[in-house]
Amino acid sequence: MAADEQAPAEIPSIQVATPAEPPPAPADADAEDDDDDEEDDDEVDPAESGLDDAVLGAAEAALAAAEAEDAAEARGEDAEEVPIVLEPEPEPTPDERALHAPHVRPSGEPAEIDPDELDPDALKVVLRLHQHGHQAYMVGGCVRDLLLGRKPKDFDIATSATPNEVRGIFRNCRLIGRRFRLAHVYFKGGKIIEVSTFRANPTELEHAANGGEDEGDGEDLLITHDNVFGTAQQDARRRDFTINGLFYDVAEGRVIDYVRGRRDLDERFIRTIGDPEVRMREDPVRILRAVRFAAKLGLDIESRTYAAMEGAVEDLPRCAPARLLEETFRLIRGGVSAPALKLLDALDALKILLPPVNAYLKQHGKEGEKTFYAFAESLDRRVSAGEALDDAILLAMLLIPISRSTGPEESQEGRPSVSQVVEDLLAGFVQSARLPRRIAERCRMLLLAQRTLSGERRRRSAAFKRHPLFSEALTVFEMTVEATGENREQLEAWKAGEVPQPRAAAADGEESDAGGQRKRRRRRRRRRPSANGSSGESADSSSESGDA
């Protein structure tokens, strides 16, 4: 939690194996794929081609190029190089063995948090810092979750030691961060314990330097620097919400509450620390964090805090796009995308975070809301069940309703394309929000694949089963079936290893009901030239003219 609020978050990179080249099609592939002469007459519109033999090579090349560009950018990150092999921790000294987390406080009362619920590696970091004469507490979300009876996702530590001092104490440590240096202590299995130095709120320090007087209502409170060390109390007060400002003293077995966070936990409220108007103007990303905590923990947002969130929505564009995108992804990854997005819609924040989603909801009204949130709830069920889903899958599930409602288009390069609003959104995320290109490209391909899986695209469907993204596309298709109740027969056929029959609407060339797909156009047959060198069409025209 120490780095969640101010340090810029990097969107996690997802390693994707470079797809193998598809096997060459047999010489008689066209004969095998053509059901009858009438199908051979159907024109294959590039915008309708889905993911089949015609575009497999181009799709794989696009993925490979996206991965190469992401790797080139990653080499320029501002962080110390991670050692390939971390040095093992030395054996504990006799004094260190004596340090422990007591089950009973000095007053004789039981510890406020059972030491058995604490992460043993985080406990080791705290006790080692104590041994070297530093203050160190477990902080933020882990304390909040333990007091709520929930299992923390991770354990963060705040200390009086500077980042360099932390690195000097732990051999298995490296420093990260641009705006604020953080220490990552590594343990077996890739576990990371994040250690931050106590910080002070720069706005409060400037306010105190001015003699406690504000400079005026027009003052720009947006925090652009946060490199000021402080005390434990200052560190608690500079955090966003009272429920995140709780510290746990392991040695004494007690919760340290400088901000009345225990009261708000008991009352199940989310409340800012200090004036909500000021805190939201300092960092409008706190709007998304409040929404995430409300949806994840089932808490209510205190009225003044909610009013300040409404007023600060217009300041969201001033925040770093990468931070906005990462916080949006956290909402989706947490298995609470449906309630979180409903709250963001009520705050009128979707127009900034996900403009196509906002436009879709406004255009389609109640029916559009029902459809969109059915997709979000289907996604939430999978995430809550513990299924690990790629970021491309998460994003694709939220964009499918938009893609279905607008239909496919053809890009200027002539390759198959999803709707232009979706293409623009993905391109904007890559250019301004540092979304890895491979995630954007995979998302686009997953959206295109749904037409092949649903049977709207009927030619060469068997080729798609060889594509590296087939299993992920099928996962998205399965969630789509759960959300809409449509195409169950096609889903069962794909899962059984078969290629389903094309849908009747597609076979008849009729327009699809599920998103206004365009009619198939008939390909005009070429006429053989006549003996006098003129085309058959010209001869027919002359004949018609003569008859007239």
JSON list of C-alpha atoms in Angstrom, two decimals, residues 3 33 57 104 143 148 191 296 320 329 338 347 350 387 398 419 469 479 518:
[
{"chain": "A", "resi": 3, "resn": "ALA", "atom": "CA", "xyz": [3.62, 2.69, -3.12]},
{"chain": "A", "resi": 33, "resn": "ASP", "atom": "CA", "xyz": [-12.91, -25.75, -47.26]},
{"chain": "A", "resi": 57, "resn": "GLY", "atom": "CA", "xyz": [0.63, -14.85, -40.63]},
{"chain": "A", "resi": 104, "resn": "VAL", "atom": "CA", "xyz": [0.59, -11.23, 24.61]},
{"chain": "A", "resi": 143, "resn": "VAL", "atom": "CA", "xyz": [-3.35, -4.10, 8.69]},
{"chain": "A", "resi": 148, "resn": "LEU", "atom": "CA", "xyz": [-11.52, -6.97, 8.77]},
{"chain": "A", "resi": 191, "resn": "LYS", "atom": "CA", "xyz": [8.09, -13.10, -3.01]},
{"chain": "A", "resi": 296, "resn": "LYS", "atom": "CA", "xyz": [-13.73, -4.77, -2.83]},
{"chain": "A", "resi": 320, "resn": "ALA", "atom": "CA", "xyz": [-0.36, 10.52, -15.46]},
{"chain": "A", "resi": 329, "resn": "PHE", "atom": "CA", "xyz": [-6.87, -2.48, -14.40]},
{"chain": "A", "resi": 338, "resn": "ALA", "atom": "CA", "xyz": [-19.22, -4.56, -12.26]},
{"chain": "A", "resi": 347, "resn": "LEU", "atom": "CA", "xyz": [-19.43, 9.75, -10.76]},
{"chain": "A", "resi": 350, "resn": "LEU", "atom": "CA", "xyz": [-16.02, 6.72, -17.41]},
{"chain": "A", "resi": 387, "resn": "GLU", "atom": "CA", "xyz": [-8.76, -18.10, -12.57]},
{"chain": "A", "resi": 398, "resn": "LEU", "atom": "CA", "xyz": [-15.21, -4.98, -21.37]},
{"chain": "A", "resi": 419, "resn": "SER", "atom": "CA", "xyz": [-14.66, -0.91, -34.54]},
{"chain": "A", "resi": 469, "resn": "LEU", "atom": "CA", "xyz": [-4.44, -17.43, -29.11]},
{"chain": "A", "resi": 479, "resn": "MET", "atom": "CA", "xyz": [-17.62, -15.89, -20.81]},
{"chain": "A", "resi": 518, "resn": "ARG", "atom": "CA", "xyz": [-22.99, -6.26, -42.51]}
]
